[in-house]
XYZ file of C-alpha atoms in Angstrom:
480
model
C 96.659 30.885 155.759
C 99.429 28.538 154.631
C 98.108 28.690 151.082
C 98.176 32.492 151.120
C 101.722 32.458 152.488
C 103.076 30.066 149.854
C 101.331 31.600 146.833
C 102.363 35.135 147.731
C 105.857 33.971 148.608
C 106.161 32.518 145.091
C 105.100 35.853 143.560
C 107.413 37.804 145.859
C 110.394 35.557 145.122
C 109.729 35.663 141.375
C 109.663 39.465 141.260
C 112.698 39.849 143.489
C 114.680 37.188 141.628
C 113.854 39.065 138.456
C 115.054 42.460 139.681
C 117.272 42.460 142.761
C 120.039 40.078 141.616
C 120.450 42.266 138.535
C 120.775 45.294 140.801
C 123.320 43.616 143.071
C 125.454 41.887 140.461
C 124.728 43.936 137.365
C 124.805 47.447 138.847
C 126.220 47.511 142.399
C 129.084 45.137 141.564
C 129.836 46.995 138.323
C 130.046 50.257 140.247
C 132.616 48.793 142.662
C 134.697 47.360 139.831
C 134.583 50.719 138.048
C 135.320 53.111 140.930
C 137.695 50.756 142.815
C 137.746 49.175 146.267
C 138.970 52.295 148.051
C 136.260 54.625 146.716
C 133.517 52.031 147.086
C 134.776 51.111 150.570
C 134.341 54.737 151.649
C 130.738 54.701 150.378
C 130.066 51.275 151.935
C 131.233 52.392 155.381
C 129.117 55.567 155.193
C 126.101 53.600 153.972
C 126.330 51.218 156.924
C 126.839 54.148 159.291
C 123.547 55.627 158.060
C 121.896 52.186 158.366
C 122.909 51.736 162.004
C 121.403 55.016 163.127
C 118.216 54.743 161.064
C 116.525 53.238 164.110
C 115.939 56.887 165.040
C 113.810 57.216 161.903
C 111.559 54.347 162.828
C 111.792 53.748 166.602
C 109.935 50.464 166.067
C 106.983 52.085 164.269
C 107.019 49.814 161.208
C 107.024 46.485 163.060
C 104.562 47.636 165.699
C 102.287 49.126 163.036
C 102.417 45.944 160.907
C 101.476 43.810 163.903
C 98.832 46.292 165.124
C 97.090 46.993 161.786
C 97.112 43.253 160.948
C 95.065 42.730 164.113
C 92.934 45.906 163.863
C 92.484 47.027 160.220
C 90.085 49.821 161.149
C 92.903 51.803 162.851
C 94.633 52.642 159.543
C 92.806 55.936 158.768
C 93.108 57.071 162.391
C 96.837 56.334 162.732
C 98.104 57.301 159.274
C 98.016 61.100 159.631
C 99.536 61.005 163.107
C 102.318 58.611 162.168
C 103.239 60.586 159.036
C 103.666 63.627 161.274
C 105.728 61.599 163.724
C 107.943 60.263 160.909
C 108.722 63.829 159.761
C 109.741 64.843 163.283
C 111.901 61.730 163.633
C 113.590 62.512 160.309
C 114.879 65.787 161.735
C 116.065 64.043 164.915
C 117.813 61.329 162.877
C 119.560 63.835 160.591
C 120.773 66.005 163.477
C 121.984 63.039 165.503
C 123.729 61.365 162.542
C 125.569 64.518 161.449
C 126.631 65.228 165.030
C 128.066 61.736 165.480
C 129.780 62.032 162.065
C 131.470 65.250 163.208
C 132.564 63.673 166.492
C 134.216 60.662 164.824
C 136.006 62.892 162.324
C 134.356 62.567 158.904
C 135.735 65.045 156.342
C 133.954 67.319 153.818
C 133.635 64.647 151.095
C 132.271 62.119 153.566
C 129.744 64.659 154.886
C 128.516 65.382 151.344
C 127.845 61.698 150.657
C 126.419 61.166 154.115
C 123.867 63.964 153.637
C 122.323 62.177 150.646
C 122.581 58.772 152.348
C 120.704 60.202 155.347
C 117.950 61.470 153.036
C 117.864 58.060 151.313
C 117.407 56.349 154.665
C 114.447 58.616 155.430
C 112.847 57.682 152.088
C 113.484 53.963 152.698
C 112.075 54.134 156.227
C 108.995 56.083 155.141
C 108.317 53.633 152.312
C 108.702 50.660 154.655
C 106.209 52.214 157.064
C 103.732 52.747 154.218
C 104.304 49.173 153.010
C 103.673 47.850 156.534
C 100.103 49.100 156.160
C 99.749 47.378 152.794
C 101.041 44.015 154.072
C 99.043 44.334 157.313
C 95.910 44.556 155.163
C 97.148 41.327 153.498
C 97.513 43.091 150.123
C 100.575 40.986 149.447
C 100.510 41.252 145.656
C 100.543 45.038 145.757
C 103.326 44.947 148.342
C 105.300 42.525 146.155
C 105.176 44.898 143.189
C 106.225 47.869 145.318
C 109.072 45.837 146.859
C 110.951 45.863 143.537
C 109.934 49.309 142.271
C 112.862 51.224 143.794
C 115.478 48.804 142.432
C 113.797 48.760 139.004
C 113.986 52.543 138.785
C 117.588 52.596 140.003
C 118.601 49.920 137.488
C 117.219 52.079 134.668
C 118.922 55.260 135.921
C 122.274 53.617 136.704
C 122.299 51.712 133.401
C 122.006 55.019 131.542
C 124.828 56.521 133.627
C 127.087 53.467 133.448
C 126.654 52.365 129.863
C 126.080 55.642 128.011
C 127.852 58.994 127.925
C 124.715 61.016 128.586
C 126.374 63.196 131.262
C 129.716 63.334 129.464
C 131.953 62.283 132.338
C 133.454 59.298 134.152
C 131.047 57.529 136.500
C 131.805 58.257 140.166
C 130.440 57.123 143.501
C 128.450 60.373 143.923
C 126.396 59.589 140.816
C 125.589 56.199 142.314
C 124.196 57.834 145.462
C 122.195 60.421 143.487
C 120.621 57.686 141.343
C 119.478 55.895 144.504
C 117.920 59.108 145.818
C 115.799 59.506 142.687
C 114.678 55.847 142.749
C 113.739 55.924 146.431
C 111.880 59.256 146.100
C 109.699 58.027 143.227
C 108.939 54.769 145.066
C 107.925 56.642 148.223
C 105.547 58.812 146.177
C 103.871 55.814 144.502
C 103.545 53.880 147.787
C 102.016 56.898 149.503
C 99.368 57.138 146.788
C 98.460 53.445 147.252
C 98.068 53.784 151.037
C 96.144 57.037 150.652
C 93.710 55.248 148.330
C 93.068 52.599 151.007
C 92.849 55.025 153.928
C 90.869 57.839 152.296
C 91.711 61.444 153.146
C 94.762 62.163 155.261
C 95.530 65.145 157.445
C 99.094 65.244 158.740
C 98.998 65.896 162.484
C 101.672 66.744 165.025
C 99.867 65.447 168.103
C 102.351 65.302 170.978
C 100.030 63.184 173.120
C 99.655 60.593 170.329
C 103.428 60.630 169.747
C 104.154 59.871 173.406
C 101.568 57.078 173.644
C 102.621 55.485 170.363
C 106.363 55.685 171.121
C 105.831 54.047 174.497
C 104.313 51.075 172.696
C 106.861 50.952 169.876
C 110.150 51.717 171.661
C 110.920 48.042 172.481
C 110.866 47.389 168.722
C 113.157 50.390 168.201
C 115.654 49.109 170.741
C 115.610 45.675 169.114
C 116.318 47.049 165.641
C 119.052 49.357 166.920
C 120.842 46.464 168.595
C 120.402 44.224 165.544
C 121.591 46.984 163.207
C 124.690 47.404 165.359
C 125.723 43.770 165.212
C 124.763 43.430 161.531
C 126.200 46.665 160.121
C 128.943 47.982 162.386
C 131.701 45.759 160.938
C 132.543 47.952 157.947
C 132.248 51.164 159.996
C 134.747 49.816 162.538
C 137.052 48.618 159.746
C 137.092 52.071 158.166
C 137.582 53.866 161.495
C 139.996 51.518 163.306
C 142.442 51.074 160.421
C 144.518 54.040 159.202
C 143.497 56.131 156.160
C 143.409 54.363 152.815
C 143.989 50.975 154.473
C 140.641 51.292 156.254
C 138.839 52.345 153.070
C 140.344 49.477 151.070
C 139.655 46.858 153.747
C 136.034 48.043 153.955
C 135.839 47.736 150.150
C 137.243 44.197 150.163
C 134.855 43.248 152.956
C 132.019 44.738 150.855
C 132.813 42.315 148.014
C 131.956 39.311 150.183
C 129.267 41.034 152.233
C 127.383 41.935 149.033
C 126.622 38.244 148.439
C 125.540 37.739 152.052
C 123.306 40.784 151.694
C 121.893 39.374 148.445
C 120.843 36.032 149.936
C 119.653 37.694 153.156
C 117.259 39.686 151.007
C 115.132 36.561 150.601
C 115.025 36.110 154.364
C 113.705 39.673 154.603
C 110.938 38.731 152.158
C 110.002 35.735 154.317
C 109.898 37.905 157.442
C 107.806 40.580 155.715
C 105.177 38.012 154.767
C 105.298 36.089 158.026
C 104.989 38.946 160.532
C 101.348 39.856 159.757
C 100.445 36.185 159.259
C 101.987 35.100 162.577
C 100.411 38.129 164.308
C 96.931 37.249 163.082
C 97.332 33.542 163.900
C 98.507 34.307 167.451
C 95.677 36.838 167.930
C 93.140 34.171 166.857
C 94.823 31.470 168.981
C 95.604 29.336 165.941
C 98.469 26.810 166.257
C 101.621 28.124 164.527
C 103.688 24.918 164.517
C 102.984 23.853 160.923
C 103.505 27.361 159.528
C 106.809 27.660 161.407
C 108.011 24.298 160.107
C 106.957 25.089 156.528
C 108.594 28.524 156.437
C 111.733 27.340 158.233
C 112.209 24.427 155.844
C 111.742 26.664 152.805
C 114.496 28.954 154.105
C 116.958 26.650 155.888
C 117.337 24.194 152.975
C 118.652 26.863 150.559
C 120.613 28.459 153.437
C 122.577 25.241 153.978
C 123.188 24.816 150.237
C 124.355 28.434 149.886
C 126.632 28.239 152.938
C 128.341 25.007 151.869
C 128.697 26.014 148.211
C 130.211 29.361 149.233
C 132.918 27.565 151.208
C 133.844 25.168 148.400
C 133.396 27.531 145.437
C 134.525 30.777 147.086
C 137.488 31.508 144.780
C 135.567 30.702 141.609
C 132.618 32.903 142.568
C 134.691 35.932 143.573
C 137.003 35.700 140.548
C 133.924 35.688 138.321
C 132.447 38.788 139.969
C 135.399 41.061 140.755
C 138.636 42.337 139.285
C 140.788 43.027 142.359
C 141.644 41.410 145.713
C 139.591 38.292 144.921
C 141.948 35.875 146.693
C 141.400 37.867 149.878
C 137.642 38.411 149.551
C 137.008 34.759 148.597
C 138.163 33.644 152.048
C 135.810 36.198 153.603
C 132.908 34.865 151.532
C 133.121 31.358 152.993
C 133.276 32.719 156.545
C 130.374 35.146 156.148
C 128.095 32.712 154.340
C 128.235 30.117 157.111
C 126.673 32.836 159.241
C 123.692 32.866 156.878
C 122.439 29.721 158.636
C 122.137 31.779 161.829
C 120.490 34.612 159.883
C 117.890 32.166 158.508
C 116.965 31.241 162.093
C 116.578 34.936 162.911
C 114.191 35.599 160.025
C 111.853 32.781 161.049
C 112.066 32.523 164.833
C 112.830 36.206 165.439
C 109.768 37.130 163.371
C 107.618 34.655 165.312
C 108.775 36.109 168.638
C 108.245 39.668 167.385
C 104.691 38.807 166.311
C 104.115 37.417 169.796
C 105.417 40.583 171.437
C 108.319 38.780 173.166
C 110.423 41.928 172.991
C 112.086 41.663 176.401
C 113.701 38.332 175.537
C 114.624 39.480 172.030
C 116.219 42.688 173.282
C 118.298 40.818 175.835
C 119.475 38.440 173.104
C 120.285 41.330 170.742
C 122.144 43.248 173.471
C 124.400 40.261 174.147
C 124.883 39.828 170.387
C 125.871 43.488 170.013
C 128.383 43.268 172.877
C 129.843 40.093 171.388
C 130.179 41.631 167.914
C 131.720 44.941 169.005
C 134.134 43.224 171.407
C 135.294 40.742 168.769
C 135.735 43.516 166.202
C 137.788 45.620 168.612
C 140.040 42.642 169.325
C 140.291 41.145 165.833
C 140.297 44.095 163.387
C 143.672 45.622 164.430
C 145.323 42.207 164.026
C 143.411 40.493 161.206
C 141.721 43.444 159.438
C 138.764 42.288 157.271
C 139.237 38.666 158.387
C 138.611 39.827 161.948
C 135.290 41.418 160.994
C 134.224 38.277 159.112
C 134.865 36.017 162.105
C 133.112 38.506 164.407
C 130.064 38.443 162.111
C 130.038 34.628 161.899
C 130.207 34.224 165.684
C 127.473 36.769 166.274
C 125.041 35.404 163.645
C 125.338 31.817 164.866
C 124.896 32.912 168.498
C 121.853 35.146 167.882
C 120.213 32.682 165.463
C 120.640 29.824 167.928
C 119.366 31.911 170.830
C 116.179 32.840 168.940
C 115.582 29.204 167.996
C 115.811 28.169 171.660
C 113.584 31.082 172.747
C 110.884 30.203 170.198
C 110.894 26.529 171.158
C 110.496 27.527 174.794
C 107.856 30.259 174.403
C 105.614 28.371 171.957
C 106.299 24.876 173.285
C 107.123 23.763 169.747
C 107.945 20.102 169.310
C 111.595 19.445 168.531
C 110.780 16.782 165.933
C 113.748 14.380 166.303
C 113.041 12.860 162.885
C 113.028 16.317 161.280
C 116.280 17.354 162.985
C 117.916 14.074 161.966
C 116.894 14.564 158.323
C 118.246 18.102 158.433
C 121.620 16.861 159.725
C 121.763 14.087 157.123
C 120.895 16.630 154.438
C 123.742 18.905 155.574
C 126.213 16.010 155.447
C 125.117 15.014 151.935
C 125.408 18.622 150.704
C 128.997 18.762 152.016
C 129.854 15.470 150.286
C 128.287 16.652 147.020
C 130.232 19.907 147.187
C 133.498 18.030 147.740
C 132.861 15.734 144.774
C 131.582 18.304 142.266
C 134.278 20.849 143.143
C 136.844 18.632 141.399
C 135.033 18.774 138.048
C 136.914 20.359 135.142
C 134.226 22.984 134.586
C 133.375 24.474 137.981
C 130.107 26.040 136.750
C 128.730 22.602 135.834
C 129.939 21.259 139.169
C 128.322 24.114 141.063
C 124.906 23.670 139.479
C 125.159 19.880 139.741
C 125.774 20.230 143.476
C 122.735 22.526 143.877
C 120.496 20.232 141.797
C 121.680 17.123 143.650
C 121.094 18.791 147.017
C 117.547 19.843 146.131
C 116.689 16.402 144.762
C 117.968 14.805 147.977
C 115.854 17.245 150.056
C 112.763 15.947 148.223
C 113.868 12.315 148.510
C 114.137 12.471 152.307
C 110.909 14.532 152.444
C 112.431 17.642 153.921
C 110.448 19.313 151.133
C 107.348 17.441 149.990
C 105.842 18.099 146.548
C 102.563 16.513 147.689
C 102.301 18.731 150.764
C 103.188 21.853 148.782
C 100.560 20.937 146.192
C 97.902 20.538 148.877
C 98.806 23.835 150.490
C 98.659 25.784 147.224
C 95.432 24.215 145.925
C 93.477 23.927 149.103
C 94.369 25.739 152.316
């Protein structure tokens, strides 16, 4: 099981490192530089608004289905037709609810136009993720890895044509960006559906109310969890745009987006870990296999780069933001350092939250997420009017560290995992050395050389103190 995890993780990371950074920094960043912080900030706030409410599209179906099909493969043909019908019904509920809330909080005609396409995009994303949950639950990780980058690959091609040619004969605008995403997501959904259909055989879409009720009763705790987590992860920019007046709110959301984009980029790899680990943890727990070694392996592989990224983002914040953006970089660089420290908490969530989800510990997770949501919203309400985007950054940092720490403690308690004093000590020593290396290399004449020297030195030290062991990795990959 560990061998399968590591080998497929390598493939997944390779494909995503090949495609998604180019999307984030080559396309998404270019769009913001081209259309400006105010226009992009409007889009960013609307995008996060659609993300928060997309729980209504899924109501926990994807996570429950991944866990359930991983344990009982034979249920795929039986459930597929019913769940496709359920997803279509939920799409209508999601669209109606989202547009109603948008009207209540005062979105104008332009915002409604963009929001309509963003709502449709969220349906396509959610439907694809559900279909992929069947693929990963069947442990077809290579197929899932290829599909995971298909949407971004298509969007890179479409946006590159729009950005770097004059094929449409006009100046690129934020609407084109949204339309390009719609095309990419639609094609990916179609391809993924064909793959799942091939594995399941014939499908007949059903609207079985009895099945819907039974299934939703089982999945709603997952839905509540993802709603609460979406609120404390995505509400910052929405509150910035709504709480601050007019163009100030749009611009502050755009500046916040500059720093948040990098947090989103590195968090993407945590999502990949979680996607692989959920069916693996589910199967191990079902078969009463000990999970301690898998937890330690996956946590180490994520927390080591998380610490390096967090520390480097504090020391090299101005250099990174000046390289990527044209405006407001002095402001957004401060936000970067604050947000990236929170990535350490996010790393805990992707490992220990996934473990608890696989175990079905939804009551504890929902309580944790509810407290996290209250903390985040309260801090935003207090800090945004006074500190604007800085307020949102500190609210995010506080929330991520709290929720990540809470899930770590919960997992240790539920699974009786050994604390490993030696391991914790090495992790603390590693963090201290990374900070020292960052302080030394930051003073180099060429900051790029200093940055990569700090990363290389940190990784070498991780191997020297056996946080990461080449021998153990070799054994896992070659044997089992």
